[in-house]
Amino acid sequence: MNTDAEREEVYGAPDAMLAVRDDLTPMLSQYADLCETHDDALVLFQVGDFYEAFCEAAETVARTCEVTLTQREDSTGTWPMAGIPIDNAAGYLERLLDAGYRVALADQVEDASEASGLVDRAVTQLITPGTVVDEELLEAGRATYLGAVARDGDDYGLAVVDVSTGECLVTGADRALLLEELDRLAPAELVVGPNCDLPDPSFDPMETPFDPDAFDIEAATETLSSYVSRPDAVVDADVERRAVGALLAYAEYAQGDSKLEYVTRITRFDPREFLQLDATAIRSLELFDSRSAHAGSTLFSVLDETACALGRRRLEAWLRRPLVDRDAIEARLDALGELADDAVTRADLREHLSAVYDLERLVARVSRERANARDLRSLQTTLNRVPEIRATLDSVDSGRLADLRDSLDDLGDVRDLIDRAIVDDPPQEITEGGVIASGFDDELDDLRGTATEGREWVSDLEARERERTGIDSLDVGYNQVHGYYIEVTNPNLDKVPDDYVRRQTLKNSERFYTPELKEREDEILSATERAETLEYDLFCEVRAEVAAESERIQAVADALADLDVLRTLADVAVANDYTRPEFREEGSEGHGGIEIEAGRHPVVERTQDEFVPNPTSLPQGGVALVTGPNMSGKSTYMRQVALVCILAQMGSFVPARAAGLPVVDRVFTRVGASDDIAGGQSTFMREMSELTEILHNATEDSLVLLDEVGRGTSTADGLAIARATTEFIHDEVGAMTLFATHYHDLTDAASERSGVFNLHFTATQTDGEVTFLHSVAEGPSSSSYGVEVAQLAGVPPTVVDRARGLVDADVVAGASESNADGADDTSDAPDDATAEPTPTESVVSNSTRNEGVAEAASDAEGGTLAAYVDGLGNNHHTSNGESSGASGPTAEPSSKATSRAGSSATPAAARDDTLDEVAAELRDADLVDTTPLEALNLLSDLKGRLE
């Protein structure tokens, strides 16, 4: 994309032309005038069948569009010139948009044949990323938003409009929430009001300057008043009214200063009415864009079985903005359940909806007076399906499906009008006749009859004249220049009658006409011309009548979109064995926690031959520390929990055997990181910034995913931050949290906090080879198998052997030191119990380093997190893991947490009971019907219990 400076060079009138302004030819003077009037865009100026640009703009067009740079000479000089064909302009315009240019199309607004002198031209459309309306420049089934932001003190207003469909949304928020909503809606172009001071967003829109006066409250209210009768009833806050008013003013300017009549749905919303997903969560959960090379590797692509563009846009909207209103969620799930149980209805709906055109964009073109006769026929084809769709839902008695069926206005008057007025297979052009059906207008039928009779008379003339003159080679023809003629070859000229009047001489023949032929020609041409003019006028009248019903048509489009999404989600649920989630009643047992039985990742299971389902039991306020080897499935597991919650709240069934869920208000993710060198942030700083966002904004109703917090710095600092984060979330925030880590010392937190517990992903190692079982189990992991993963990745054997030797030496040294210090016997502890020092031991030896870590973390909750990090330096533990003098609140471990985390010593009676249980399970195992993978999972579980 070009820089602002590069774009400014081609905007406005060329300096070279301005220097000789008084001597320019009329056409070039007109071009300079339009460039001055629209100095915020590259002007493309219609000259015949091409859009032309001159001077620096021509060089840019030639380079960007890869067309030939020519020149135009006159008395004032030689002017570089480049053009693109009007009939094939879309591809070239797309290149200019991709390069970051705004383009103003200056069309001839006067018929060249009727102009006396210079043809009048005017800018009829400003084409920018947020204002494109041509189908060739739009992605089918995806919304393209133009956005505007206004500011009033600490309050911000945000409005977006899809100029191609008329959808318009407005909201108000503080700065942080505004930025999140911008990331969620991701407008392609942004008009920013005075003093907004926004940071660069993550989605890189075109930022467009616009008249600051448009953001004035009086001007904005006046603009909004032309769309809604009572602006204060739709948008009550001044800052929101300023945003939407300026937005619509700019949209009108882009469409040739004309009102967008089809913008009839200006809707105010509160971002807190939806599950909030910031840009980091949307990106890391791969809802719409994937970092994987696998086809269909986003959640949206897994769900997108929509039959029409209306449904595809609605599906994206539901996924970007899941609900938090339980009643609304249940209404969607009820409808989905009915469709999931009725394969015939689903199939019928898909058949009907697959014949549906994009009603929203069709009616927008109709309202903008850009629709042709084929568009009207497409609209009628869609509306013809509405009665059939209603009949398909006849058996529905109540609920969301019944509401949608009842809202389907069959628009019989509109369908009848189009059917009577437009021929079945109309031409592309609407000015050359053949558009209006016979019988629609008596005058038109009479004119057509006159023209038809005349042509029939002419067609019979040839036979009559051959017989009258005896000239067998005589022909009757027509061309645009000379009209109708009688052609006689030179050898037969002596037989030409006296009433023939010479019209044209050719090399081998002469062309003539007769007074009667001339009279018929005038009748035919006059009737044809009048008929074409009348047809165009009649078509415009029909189009205007259809445009007057825009609001009714949009309401039908809205219902069809919902039906397509519900049918799609039902098809996906049935095909992929999804189940209906249950949202627990307030006060019921387990309310507020996440309980998933045999949960699956909806995307990953599509890309793998075999996927291992896993359970999740995450109580309200619980923090699960997830350990295990790389590649074992920790990140997939955490993401699948988040995706199950998102799917459920958008109204979808979920990939699990059963799911009991709370309604979460936000999903936060801190998964992976990358440098932002241009922004002055290292990987670790980005990681800490994301962590800070979570710790400031998460609530007890949030779901938090943390993956490897603290890995971007030293082990001591990183472990301290990870430990402090765990305690802060548990003690202060209370959010449901999944925290994947390779800091095995962090697992000791489960013995100190009742809501903290350990989970691990299982693996087996035989003869140095690791098998990942991708199965979650209680308790901490015994190893990360980092060296073995390095070996699998193809690291040279010398490096692998040396690394393994260093690990073994470190384990032995750690064990010797532990025994020398008089530590308890660890023969019954997990395999990794002696591999690393405890969190406390690591931090105590680095107490001075902790001061720097605490300072880095001091931005969270007024320094509370920093206090946790500082406190870790003075947090001494006794040999049995009990704490004394710990910073921050602590809690006695519950029985549930203790069982999950394990204990350092097991009484003999309990050990015997465990042996008996393991033996009983082995005896009861059905080895005949057990798959190898299930057997490995069973053995891993039993081994863990024995250890």
PDB file of N, CA and C in Angstrom, residues 855-887:
ATOM      1  N   GLU A 855       8.037  -4.182  39.280  1.00  0.00           N
ATOM      2  CA  GLU A 855       7.854  -2.875  38.670  1.00  0.00           C
ATOM      3  C   GLU A 855       7.187  -2.998  37.301  1.00  0.00           C
ATOM      4  N   ALA A 856       7.579  -4.023  36.515  1.00  0.00           N
ATOM      5  CA  ALA A 856       6.983  -4.233  35.196  1.00  0.00           C
ATOM      6  C   ALA A 856       5.509  -4.565  35.303  1.00  0.00           C
ATOM      7  N   ALA A 857       5.126  -5.207  36.389  1.00  0.00           N
ATOM      8  CA  ALA A 857       3.736  -5.645  36.545  1.00  0.00           C
ATOM      9  C   ALA A 857       2.877  -4.650  37.295  1.00  0.00           C
ATOM     10  N   SER A 858       3.434  -3.522  37.702  1.00  0.00           N
ATOM     11  CA  SER A 858       2.728  -2.632  38.612  1.00  0.00           C
ATOM     12  C   SER A 858       1.513  -1.967  37.979  1.00  0.00           C
ATOM     13  N   ASP A 859       1.377  -2.078  36.668  1.00  0.00           N
ATOM     14  CA  ASP A 859       0.239  -1.438  36.008  1.00  0.00           C
ATOM     15  C   ASP A 859      -1.068  -2.162  36.262  1.00  0.00           C
ATOM     16  N   ALA A 860      -1.008  -3.410  36.734  1.00  0.00           N
ATOM     17  CA  ALA A 860      -2.229  -4.202  36.916  1.00  0.00           C
ATOM     18  C   ALA A 860      -2.877  -3.914  38.257  1.00  0.00           C
ATOM     19  N   GLU A 861      -4.139  -3.463  38.196  1.00  0.00           N
ATOM     20  CA  GLU A 861      -4.935  -3.229  39.399  1.00  0.00           C
ATOM     21  C   GLU A 861      -4.188  -2.416  40.456  1.00  0.00           C
ATOM     22  N   GLY A 862      -3.625  -1.310  39.980  1.00  0.00           N
ATOM     23  CA  GLY A 862      -2.999  -0.393  40.919  1.00  0.00           C
ATOM     24  C   GLY A 862      -1.845  -1.005  41.673  1.00  0.00           C
ATOM     25  N   GLY A 863      -1.148  -1.934  41.084  1.00  0.00           N
ATOM     26  CA  GLY A 863       0.032  -2.511  41.713  1.00  0.00           C
ATOM     27  C   GLY A 863      -0.252  -3.767  42.495  1.00  0.00           C
ATOM     28  N   THR A 864      -1.505  -4.265  42.491  1.00  0.00           N
ATOM     29  CA  THR A 864      -1.815  -5.470  43.271  1.00  0.00           C
ATOM     30  C   THR A 864      -1.026  -6.665  42.780  1.00  0.00           C
ATOM     31  N   LEU A 865      -0.964  -6.831  41.438  1.00  0.00           N
ATOM     32  CA  LEU A 865      -0.198  -7.941  40.904  1.00  0.00           C
ATOM     33  C   LEU A 865       1.277  -7.799  41.262  1.00  0.00           C
ATOM     34  N   ALA A 866       1.775  -6.568  41.249  1.00  0.00           N
ATOM     35  CA  ALA A 866       3.163  -6.353  41.626  1.00  0.00           C
ATOM     36  C   ALA A 866       3.405  -6.804  43.059  1.00  0.00           C
ATOM     37  N   ALA A 867       2.412  -6.563  43.927  1.00  0.00           N
ATOM     38  CA  ALA A 867       2.551  -7.010  45.311  1.00  0.00           C
ATOM     39  C   ALA A 867       2.669  -8.526  45.379  1.00  0.00           C
ATOM     40  N   TYR A 868       1.920  -9.199  44.532  1.00  0.00           N
ATOM     41  CA  TYR A 868       2.028 -10.661  44.507  1.00  0.00           C
ATOM     42  C   TYR A 868       3.433 -11.084  44.108  1.00  0.00           C
ATOM     43  N   VAL A 869       3.977 -10.451  43.057  1.00  0.00           N
ATOM     44  CA  VAL A 869       5.319 -10.826  42.610  1.00  0.00           C
ATOM     45  C   VAL A 869       6.351 -10.525  43.682  1.00  0.00           C
ATOM     46  N   ASP A 870       6.258  -9.333  44.294  1.00  0.00           N
ATOM     47  CA  ASP A 870       7.176  -8.972  45.378  1.00  0.00           C
ATOM     48  C   ASP A 870       7.085  -9.970  46.515  1.00  0.00           C
ATOM     49  N   GLY A 871       5.865 -10.339  46.862  1.00  0.00           N
ATOM     50  CA  GLY A 871       5.654 -11.220  48.001  1.00  0.00           C
ATOM     51  C   GLY A 871       6.258 -12.587  47.818  1.00  0.00           C
ATOM     52  N   LEU A 872       6.367 -13.024  46.558  1.00  0.00           N
ATOM     53  CA  LEU A 872       6.923 -14.355  46.318  1.00  0.00           C
ATOM     54  C   LEU A 872       8.366 -14.453  46.816  1.00  0.00           C
ATOM     55  N   GLY A 873       9.070 -13.333  46.812  1.00  0.00           N
ATOM     56  CA  GLY A 873      10.458 -13.358  47.286  1.00  0.00           C
ATOM     57  C   GLY A 873      10.564 -13.652  48.764  1.00  0.00           C
ATOM     58  N   ASN A 874       9.485 -13.419  49.542  1.00  0.00           N
ATOM     59  CA  ASN A 874       9.509 -13.668  50.987  1.00  0.00           C
ATOM     60  C   ASN A 874       8.598 -14.820  51.382  1.00  0.00           C
ATOM     61  N   ASN A 875       8.179 -15.598  50.396  1.00  0.00           N
ATOM     62  CA  ASN A 875       7.202 -16.661  50.643  1.00  0.00           C
ATOM     63  C   ASN A 875       7.946 -17.961  50.909  1.00  0.00           C
ATOM     64  N   HIS A 876       8.233 -18.271  52.193  1.00  0.00           N
ATOM     65  CA  HIS A 876       9.004 -19.449  52.556  1.00  0.00           C
ATOM     66  C   HIS A 876       8.082 -20.619  52.806  1.00  0.00           C
ATOM     67  N   HIS A 877       8.492 -21.781  52.381  1.00  0.00           N
ATOM     68  CA  HIS A 877       7.687 -22.997  52.510  1.00  0.00           C
ATOM     69  C   HIS A 877       8.403 -23.993  53.419  1.00  0.00           C
ATOM     70  N   THR A 878       7.578 -24.742  54.102  1.00  0.00           N
ATOM     71  CA  THR A 878       8.139 -25.862  54.857  1.00  0.00           C
ATOM     72  C   THR A 878       8.276 -27.043  53.935  1.00  0.00           C
ATOM     73  N   SER A 879       8.889 -28.096  54.401  1.00  0.00           N
ATOM     74  CA  SER A 879       9.185 -29.234  53.537  1.00  0.00           C
ATOM     75  C   SER A 879       7.939 -29.948  53.045  1.00  0.00           C
ATOM     76  N   ASN A 880       6.831 -29.866  53.750  1.00  0.00           N
ATOM     77  CA  ASN A 880       5.628 -30.562  53.289  1.00  0.00           C
ATOM     78  C   ASN A 880       4.741 -29.689  52.398  1.00  0.00           C
ATOM     79  N   GLY A 881       5.246 -28.532  51.982  1.00  0.00           N
ATOM     80  CA  GLY A 881       4.507 -27.711  51.013  1.00  0.00           C
ATOM     81  C   GLY A 881       3.613 -26.687  51.640  1.00  0.00           C
ATOM     82  N   GLU A 882       3.472 -26.604  52.964  1.00  0.00           N
ATOM     83  CA  GLU A 882       2.611 -25.598  53.575  1.00  0.00           C
ATOM     84  C   GLU A 882       3.317 -24.254  53.566  1.00  0.00           C
ATOM     85  N   SER A 883       2.570 -23.193  53.422  1.00  0.00           N
ATOM     86  CA  SER A 883       3.175 -21.868  53.306  1.00  0.00           C
ATOM     87  C   SER A 883       3.070 -21.108  54.607  1.00  0.00           C
ATOM     88  N   SER A 884       3.993 -20.181  54.777  1.00  0.00           N
ATOM     89  CA  SER A 884       3.938 -19.269  55.922  1.00  0.00           C
ATOM     90  C   SER A 884       4.389 -17.905  55.444  1.00  0.00           C
ATOM     91  N   GLY A 885       3.662 -16.891  55.843  1.00  0.00           N
ATOM     92  CA  GLY A 885       4.037 -15.537  55.443  1.00  0.00           C
ATOM     93  C   GLY A 885       3.823 -15.247  53.982  1.00  0.00           C
ATOM     94  N   ALA A 886       2.906 -15.936  53.325  1.00  0.00           N
ATOM     95  CA  ALA A 886       2.686 -15.709  51.902  1.00  0.00           C
ATOM     96  C   ALA A 886       2.023 -14.361  51.668  1.00  0.00           C
ATOM     97  N   SER A 887       2.437 -13.711  50.568  1.00  0.00           N
ATOM     98  CA  SER A 887       1.823 -12.435  50.223  1.00  0.00           C
ATOM     99  C   SER A 887       0.459 -12.660  49.624  1.00  0.00           C
TER     100      SER A 887
END
